[in-house]
Short mmCIF file of C-alpha atoms in Angstrom, two decimals:
data_model
loop_
_atom_site.label_atom_id
_atom_site.label_comp_id
_atom_site.label_asym_id
_atom_site.label_seq_id
_atom_site.Cartn_x
_atom_site.Cartn_y
_atom_site.Cartn_z
CA MET A 215 41.18 -27.05 56.16
CA SER A 216 42.76 -23.62 55.92
CA ASN A 217 40.68 -20.47 56.34
CA ARG A 218 41.64 -19.32 52.81
CA LEU A 219 40.24 -22.59 51.33
CA LYS A 220 37.07 -22.35 53.37
CA THR A 221 36.52 -18.75 52.19
CA GLY A 222 37.05 -19.86 48.56
CA LEU A 223 34.50 -22.69 48.88
CA ILE A 224 31.93 -20.35 50.41
CA LEU A 225 32.40 -17.79 47.65
CA LEU A 226 32.17 -20.48 44.96
CA THR A 227 28.93 -21.80 46.55
CA ILE A 228 27.44 -18.33 46.65
CA ALA A 229 28.42 -17.72 42.99
CA PHE A 230 26.80 -21.03 42.04
CA LEU A 231 23.56 -20.19 43.93
CA LEU A 232 23.42 -16.73 42.35
CA GLY A 233 23.94 -18.28 38.91
CA CYS A 234 21.05 -20.67 39.50
CA ILE A 235 18.80 -17.80 40.58
CA LEU A 236 19.71 -15.70 37.55
CA VAL A 237 19.06 -18.65 35.15
CA GLN A 238 15.67 -19.26 36.77
CA MET A 239 14.77 -15.57 36.45
CA PHE A 240 15.82 -15.40 32.80
CA THR A 241 13.80 -18.61 32.05
CA GLN A 242 10.68 -17.17 33.78
CA THR A 243 11.07 -13.86 31.82
CA LEU A 244 11.48 -15.75 28.52
CA LYS A 245 8.44 -17.84 29.25
CA SER A 246 6.47 -14.66 30.15
CA GLU A 247 7.51 -12.99 26.88
CA ILE A 248 6.50 -15.96 24.81
CA THR A 249 3.12 -16.40 26.47
CA THR A 250 2.28 -12.72 26.09
CA LEU A 251 2.92 -12.64 22.33
CA PRO A 252 -0.32 -12.30 20.30
CA ASP A 253 -2.04 -15.66 20.18
CA GLY A 254 -3.72 -14.81 16.90
CA TYR A 255 -0.41 -14.61 15.07
CA HIS A 256 1.45 -17.62 16.49
CA ASN A 257 -1.49 -20.01 16.74
CA VAL A 258 -2.99 -19.53 13.29
CA LEU A 259 -4.39 -22.67 11.81
CA ILE A 260 -4.18 -22.38 8.03
CA ARG A 261 -6.61 -24.60 6.24
CA VAL A 262 -7.54 -24.20 2.56
CA PRO A 263 -11.31 -23.62 2.19
CA THR A 264 -13.29 -26.60 0.93
CA THR A 265 -14.80 -24.42 -1.82
CA PHE A 266 -13.60 -21.14 -3.29
CA GLU A 267 -14.47 -18.80 -6.13
CA PHE A 268 -12.52 -16.18 -8.06
CA CYS A 269 -14.60 -13.78 -10.16
CA GLY A 270 -17.48 -16.14 -9.83
CA GLU A 271 -15.50 -19.07 -11.19
CA GLN A 272 -14.93 -22.19 -9.14
CA VAL A 273 -11.37 -23.06 -8.12
CA PRO A 274 -10.83 -26.84 -8.70
CA LEU A 275 -9.76 -27.66 -5.14
CA TYR A 276 -10.42 -31.38 -5.72
CA ASP A 277 -7.08 -31.21 -7.52
CA GLU A 278 -4.38 -31.74 -4.84
CA GLU A 279 -1.85 -29.76 -6.84
CA VAL A 280 -4.21 -26.77 -6.96
CA LYS A 281 -4.96 -27.14 -3.27
CA GLU A 282 -1.25 -27.27 -2.40
CA SER A 283 -0.48 -24.17 -4.44
CA PHE A 284 -3.23 -22.24 -2.72
CA ASP A 285 -2.01 -23.50 0.66
CA LYS A 286 1.55 -22.35 -0.10
CA GLU A 287 0.46 -18.77 -0.91
CA LEU A 288 -1.72 -18.66 2.17
CA TYR A 289 1.25 -19.58 4.36
CA ILE A 290 3.53 -17.10 2.68
CA ASN A 291 1.23 -14.13 2.96
CA VAL A 292 -0.22 -14.93 6.44
CA PHE A 293 3.25 -15.14 7.93
CA ARG A 294 4.58 -12.14 6.01
CA HIS A 295 2.72 -10.36 8.75
CA SER A 296 3.93 -6.74 8.55
CA SER A 297 3.54 -6.52 4.74
CA THR A 298 0.07 -8.06 4.74
CA SER A 299 -1.02 -5.92 7.69
CA LEU A 300 -0.12 -2.79 5.80
CA ILE A 301 -2.02 -3.98 2.72
CA ILE A 302 -5.10 -4.54 4.86
CA LYS A 303 -4.73 -1.03 6.34
CA ARG A 304 -4.37 0.55 2.85
CA SER A 305 -7.36 -1.30 1.48
CA GLU A 306 -9.63 0.86 3.64
CA LYS A 307 -8.51 3.86 1.62
CA PHE A 308 -8.24 2.43 -1.90
CA PHE A 309 -10.73 -0.44 -2.21
CA PRO A 310 -13.82 1.85 -2.24
CA ILE A 311 -12.30 3.79 -5.24
CA ILE A 312 -11.28 0.63 -7.11
CA GLU A 313 -14.54 -1.27 -6.37
CA GLN A 314 -16.69 1.57 -7.66
CA ILE A 315 -14.78 1.76 -10.96
CA LEU A 316 -14.89 -2.05 -11.42
CA ARG A 317 -18.70 -1.93 -10.93
CA GLU A 318 -19.05 0.94 -13.39
CA GLU A 319 -16.89 -0.91 -15.97
CA GLU A 320 -18.73 -4.20 -15.34
CA VAL A 321 -15.57 -6.05 -14.28
CA PRO A 322 -15.72 -8.52 -11.36
CA GLU A 323 -14.81 -6.94 -8.04
CA ASP A 324 -12.32 -9.76 -7.29
CA MET A 325 -10.05 -8.06 -9.84
CA LYS A 326 -9.13 -5.63 -7.09
CA TYR A 327 -6.84 -8.38 -5.76
CA ILE A 328 -4.78 -8.07 -8.95
CA ALA A 329 -3.88 -4.53 -7.83
CA VAL A 330 -3.00 -5.97 -4.40
CA ILE A 331 -0.54 -8.54 -5.74
CA GLU A 332 0.81 -6.13 -8.36
CA SER A 333 1.63 -3.21 -6.08
CA GLY A 334 0.48 -3.88 -2.52
CA LEU A 335 -1.89 -0.84 -3.21
CA GLU A 336 1.17 1.44 -3.38
CA ASN A 337 2.47 3.67 -6.14
CA VAL A 338 5.59 1.60 -6.67
CA ARG A 339 8.22 1.40 -9.48
CA SER A 340 9.50 -1.98 -10.57
CA PHE A 341 12.97 -2.69 -11.92
CA ALA A 342 11.32 -3.80 -15.16
CA GLY A 343 9.87 -0.35 -15.71
CA ALA A 344 6.26 -1.04 -14.67
CA ASP A 345 4.84 1.68 -12.54
CA GLY A 346 1.81 2.60 -10.38
CA TYR A 347 -0.94 0.79 -8.60
CA TRP A 348 -1.59 -1.52 -11.57
CA GLN A 349 2.02 -1.77 -12.71
CA PHE A 350 1.66 -0.66 -16.33
CA MET A 351 4.66 -0.75 -18.65
CA GLU A 352 4.93 2.60 -20.51
CA GLU A 353 3.99 1.20 -23.94
CA THR A 354 0.95 -0.61 -22.54
CA ALA A 355 -0.11 2.41 -20.48
CA LYS A 356 -0.18 4.57 -23.57
CA GLU A 357 -2.07 1.95 -25.50
CA PHE A 358 -4.80 2.20 -22.89
CA ASP A 359 -4.96 6.01 -22.91
CA LEU A 360 -2.75 6.89 -19.94
CA GLU A 361 -0.68 10.04 -20.34
CA ILE A 362 3.07 9.76 -19.70
CA SER A 363 5.28 12.80 -20.12
CA LYS A 364 8.07 14.71 -18.29
CA GLU A 365 5.43 16.40 -16.15
CA VAL A 366 2.63 13.83 -15.88
CA ASP A 367 2.45 10.04 -15.36
CA GLU A 368 -1.10 8.79 -15.05
CA ARG A 369 0.00 5.33 -14.06
CA PHE A 370 0.20 6.94 -10.59
CA HIS A 371 -3.37 8.16 -10.81
CA ILE A 372 -5.59 5.70 -8.90
CA GLU A 373 -8.74 6.42 -10.84
CA LYS A 374 -7.30 6.69 -14.33
CA SER A 375 -5.00 3.67 -13.96
CA THR A 376 -7.92 1.57 -12.68
CA ARG A 377 -9.96 2.57 -15.73
CA ALA A 378 -7.07 1.62 -17.97
CA ALA A 379 -6.72 -1.77 -16.19
CA CYS A 380 -10.45 -2.34 -16.78
CA LYS A 381 -9.99 -1.67 -20.54
CA TYR A 382 -7.19 -4.30 -20.59
CA LEU A 383 -9.22 -6.81 -18.59
CA LYS A 384 -12.32 -6.41 -20.77
CA ARG A 385 -10.28 -6.79 -23.97
CA SER A 386 -8.67 -9.90 -22.60
CA TYR A 387 -12.12 -11.31 -21.64
CA LYS A 388 -13.25 -10.96 -25.26
CA LYS A 389 -10.36 -13.18 -26.13
CA PHE A 390 -10.57 -15.88 -23.39
CA GLY A 391 -14.14 -15.71 -22.11
CA ASN A 392 -12.80 -16.72 -18.67
CA TRP A 393 -11.88 -14.24 -15.87
CA THR A 394 -9.23 -16.50 -14.33
CA LEU A 395 -7.39 -16.63 -17.64
CA VAL A 396 -7.90 -12.87 -17.94
CA ALA A 397 -6.21 -12.28 -14.55
CA ALA A 398 -3.37 -14.64 -15.49
CA SER A 399 -2.94 -12.78 -18.77
CA TYR A 400 -2.44 -9.52 -16.86
CA ASN A 401 0.84 -11.05 -15.72
CA ARG A 402 1.78 -13.28 -18.70
CA GLY A 403 0.30 -11.16 -21.48
CA MET A 404 -2.57 -12.18 -23.72
CA GLY A 405 -0.27 -13.57 -26.37
CA GLY A 406 1.85 -15.56 -23.94
CA MET A 407 -1.22 -17.02 -22.16
CA ASN A 408 -2.84 -17.91 -25.49
CA ALA A 409 0.31 -19.63 -26.65
CA ALA A 410 0.62 -21.69 -23.48
CA LEU A 411 -2.99 -22.87 -23.77
CA ARG A 412 -2.66 -23.71 -27.44
CA ASN A 413 0.65 -25.59 -27.04
CA GLN A 414 -0.62 -27.64 -24.13
CA ASN A 415 -4.15 -28.34 -25.52
CA ALA A 416 -5.78 -26.77 -22.48
CA ILE A 417 -8.53 -24.24 -21.81
CA SER A 418 -8.01 -23.72 -18.07
CA TYR A 419 -5.34 -21.83 -16.15
CA TYR A 420 -5.22 -24.66 -13.63
CA ASP A 421 -4.15 -27.16 -16.27
CA VAL A 422 -1.26 -25.20 -17.81
CA ALA A 423 2.42 -25.46 -16.98
CA LEU A 424 3.69 -21.85 -16.79
CA ASN A 425 6.72 -19.82 -15.72
CA ASN A 426 7.06 -19.59 -11.91
CA GLU A 427 5.65 -16.06 -11.60
CA THR A 428 2.47 -16.70 -13.59
CA ALA A 429 2.10 -20.20 -12.04
CA ARG A 430 1.82 -18.51 -8.63
CA TYR A 431 -0.09 -15.42 -9.78
CA ILE A 432 -3.67 -16.59 -9.42
CA TYR A 433 -2.91 -18.43 -6.17
CA ARG A 434 -1.52 -15.20 -4.68
CA ALA A 435 -4.75 -13.43 -5.66
CA LEU A 436 -6.77 -16.27 -4.06
CA ALA A 437 -4.66 -16.05 -0.86
CA PHE A 438 -5.20 -12.30 -0.51
CA LYS A 439 -8.88 -12.64 -1.15
CA GLU A 440 -9.18 -15.24 1.57
CA ILE A 441 -7.04 -13.32 4.04
CA MET A 442 -8.59 -9.94 3.43
CA GLN A 443 -12.15 -11.24 3.65
CA HIS A 444 -11.37 -13.03 6.90
CA PRO A 445 -8.41 -11.17 8.45
CA GLU A 446 -9.16 -12.17 12.14
CA LYS A 447 -9.20 -15.82 11.14
CA TYR A 448 -5.48 -15.43 10.21
CA GLY A 449 -4.41 -13.28 13.13
CA PHE A 450 -4.82 -9.92 11.53
CA VAL A 451 -6.78 -8.02 14.22
CA ILE A 452 -6.74 -4.44 12.85
CA PRO A 453 -9.56 -2.27 14.14
CA LYS A 454 -11.17 0.12 11.63
CA GLU A 455 -9.81 3.18 13.47
CA LEU A 456 -6.22 1.87 12.89
CA ARG A 457 -6.68 1.52 9.13
CA TYR A 458 -6.00 4.32 6.68
CA PRO A 459 -9.27 6.10 6.08
CA PRO A 460 -10.63 7.31 2.71
CA VAL A 461 -9.87 10.97 2.07
CA LYS A 462 -12.62 13.52 1.20
CA TYR A 463 -11.48 15.73 -1.63
CA ARG A 464 -12.34 18.96 -3.36
CA LYS A 465 -11.80 18.52 -7.10
CA ILE A 466 -10.12 21.51 -8.70
CA PRO A 467 -10.02 21.63 -12.55
CA LEU A 468 -6.69 22.74 -14.10
CA ASP A 469 -6.78 23.95 -17.68
CA THR A 470 -3.95 26.53 -17.92
CA THR A 471 -0.19 26.42 -17.43
CA ILE A 472 0.97 26.46 -13.83
CA ASN A 473 4.65 27.46 -13.38
CA ASP A 474 4.87 26.89 -9.65
CA ILE A 475 2.69 24.14 -8.21
CA SER A 476 4.18 24.69 -4.76
CA ALA A 477 2.57 28.19 -4.78
CA LEU A 478 -0.70 26.52 -5.67
CA ALA A 479 -0.28 24.25 -2.71
CA VAL A 480 0.18 27.27 -0.43
CA LYS A 481 -3.03 28.79 -1.92
CA TYR A 482 -4.96 25.68 -0.76
CA GLY A 483 -3.36 25.64 2.68
CA MET A 484 -1.00 22.74 2.40
CA SER A 485 2.64 21.95 1.60
CA TYR A 486 3.91 20.93 -1.84
CA LYS A 487 4.69 17.53 -0.34
CA THR A 488 1.05 17.07 0.77
CA LEU A 489 -0.25 18.09 -2.64
CA LYS A 490 2.06 15.56 -4.29
CA TYR A 491 1.02 12.84 -1.89
CA HIS A 492 -2.58 13.20 -3.00
CA ASN A 493 -1.69 13.78 -6.65
CA PRO A 494 1.30 11.52 -7.32
CA TRP A 495 0.71 11.66 -11.09
CA LEU A 496 2.28 15.18 -11.03
CA LEU A 497 5.98 14.64 -11.59
CA MET A 498 7.29 18.18 -11.53
CA ASN A 499 6.67 21.56 -9.87
CA LYS A 500 4.96 22.76 -13.01
CA LEU A 501 2.18 21.81 -15.41
CA THR A 502 2.35 23.04 -18.99
CA PHE A 503 -0.49 23.52 -21.48
CA ASP A 504 0.42 24.24 -25.13
CA LYS A 505 -1.84 25.83 -27.74
CA LYS A 506 -3.15 22.42 -28.85
CA ASP A 507 -4.12 21.51 -25.22
CA ILE A 508 -5.97 24.77 -24.82
CA LYS A 509 -7.74 24.36 -28.22
CA ASN A 510 -8.83 20.83 -27.29
CA LYS A 511 -9.99 22.04 -23.88
CA LYS A 512 -7.65 19.63 -22.12
CA GLU A 513 -8.16 19.45 -18.36
CA TYR A 514 -6.68 17.77 -15.30
CA ILE A 515 -8.41 17.38 -11.95
CA LEU A 516 -6.37 18.27 -8.86
CA LEU A 517 -7.45 16.50 -5.67
CA VAL A 518 -7.31 18.81 -2.66
CA PRO A 519 -8.10 17.26 0.75
CA GLN A 520 -10.97 19.06 2.46
CA ASN A 521 -8.90 19.35 5.68
CA PRO A 522 -5.26 19.31 4.80
CA PRO A 523 -2.77 19.27 7.68
CA MET A 524 -1.05 22.62 8.45
CA PRO A 525 2.45 22.58 6.98
CA HIS A 526 4.92 22.00 9.77
CA SER A 527 6.99 24.90 8.39
CA ASN A 528 4.08 27.19 9.36
CA VAL A 529 4.02 25.68 12.84
CA LEU A 530 7.74 26.33 13.25
CA ALA A 531 7.41 29.86 11.87
CA GLN A 532 4.59 30.64 14.38
CA GLU A 533 6.69 29.19 17.25
CA SER A 534 9.65 31.25 16.12
CA LEU A 535 7.52 34.38 16.01
CA GLN A 536 6.18 33.72 19.50
CA MET A 537 9.70 33.17 20.78
CA GLN A 538 10.88 36.38 19.24
CA LYS A 539 8.04 38.29 20.84
CA MET A 540 8.87 36.74 24.21
CA LEU A 541 12.57 37.70 23.85
CA ASP A 542 11.60 41.26 22.86
CA SER A 543 9.33 41.52 25.89
CA ILE A 544 12.08 40.28 28.23
CA LEU A 545 14.66 42.67 26.80
CA HIS A 546 12.19 45.55 27.07
CA GLU A 547 11.65 44.76 30.77
CA GLU A 548 15.47 44.67 31.34
CA ASP A 549 15.84 48.03 29.63
CA THR A 550 13.09 49.51 31.87
CA VAL A 551 14.87 48.27 35.04
CA ILE A 552 18.18 49.75 33.87
CA ASP A 553 16.48 53.10 33.12
CA ILE A 554 14.93 53.24 36.61
CA GLN A 555 18.26 52.49 38.28
CA ASP A 556 19.99 55.15 36.18
CA VAL A 557 17.34 57.66 37.33
CA LYS A 558 18.01 56.77 40.96
#
């Protein structure tokens, strides 16, 4: 066998051995990555509870179709992990506000999960034109006393929109006498829900064939109630300190025209962006009161955080000032050295 052939065989053997080593290393790394992923997320056992209530009303889980629909929404929202995690984090900030208003309005606290499935507890806009935490259409919002104008949209006001939602829910309860149907009507409308019941000779949400969105609506609320009441059970281990905390506010009454809200923000030690974040119902950089508003003693309440963050622009301005002082000092020292040399 020639030396060239022997060399080739040796190199081929070395390459083969190196390949085997690399494959083994990659496999070990992959195994390590898999085994170090959070057990709570990948090993979740989803099992529909044996009994469950919504607004104090029993869910008929003896019905396999009902049980399967509940199971489906549990799977969807448990494994939509990032979205559901963020909702759990936001609930720390918004649930106390919503729960207090629901109690005051004598509406079951489980109705807070309607806000969850409507908006994810965010001030979102839908393609259909529904806006805010409770996703009111403009016409319905005005019917329930929410102001909508070029400068103000109270669908984005957590307290006022929750009050308006309570008015809707209580009116619907007078019609149906059943909170599950009330919740479904929030999606389908009172008229649409009533027509479906009448046409199908039913008195229960769980017995009615509905459009896909409304057919899933209550089960989504049930799923979020179960997940948010037992987050660790479904792999959502989010310590309290990592959730978004409630904000402590000063409440500032506004009863006269403000032509520059950004200047008002500066007065209270925050940026215009921060003021808007805490008062998203303000749409423009001004708030106008006409003679009628003043006569009727109309008033808005501005929420000002007790400890607003310093505007970053101020931080940059301070840093820039310090830098300028440092440069002036250096230049002054250089001038002094030059003067001394000139004297010599």
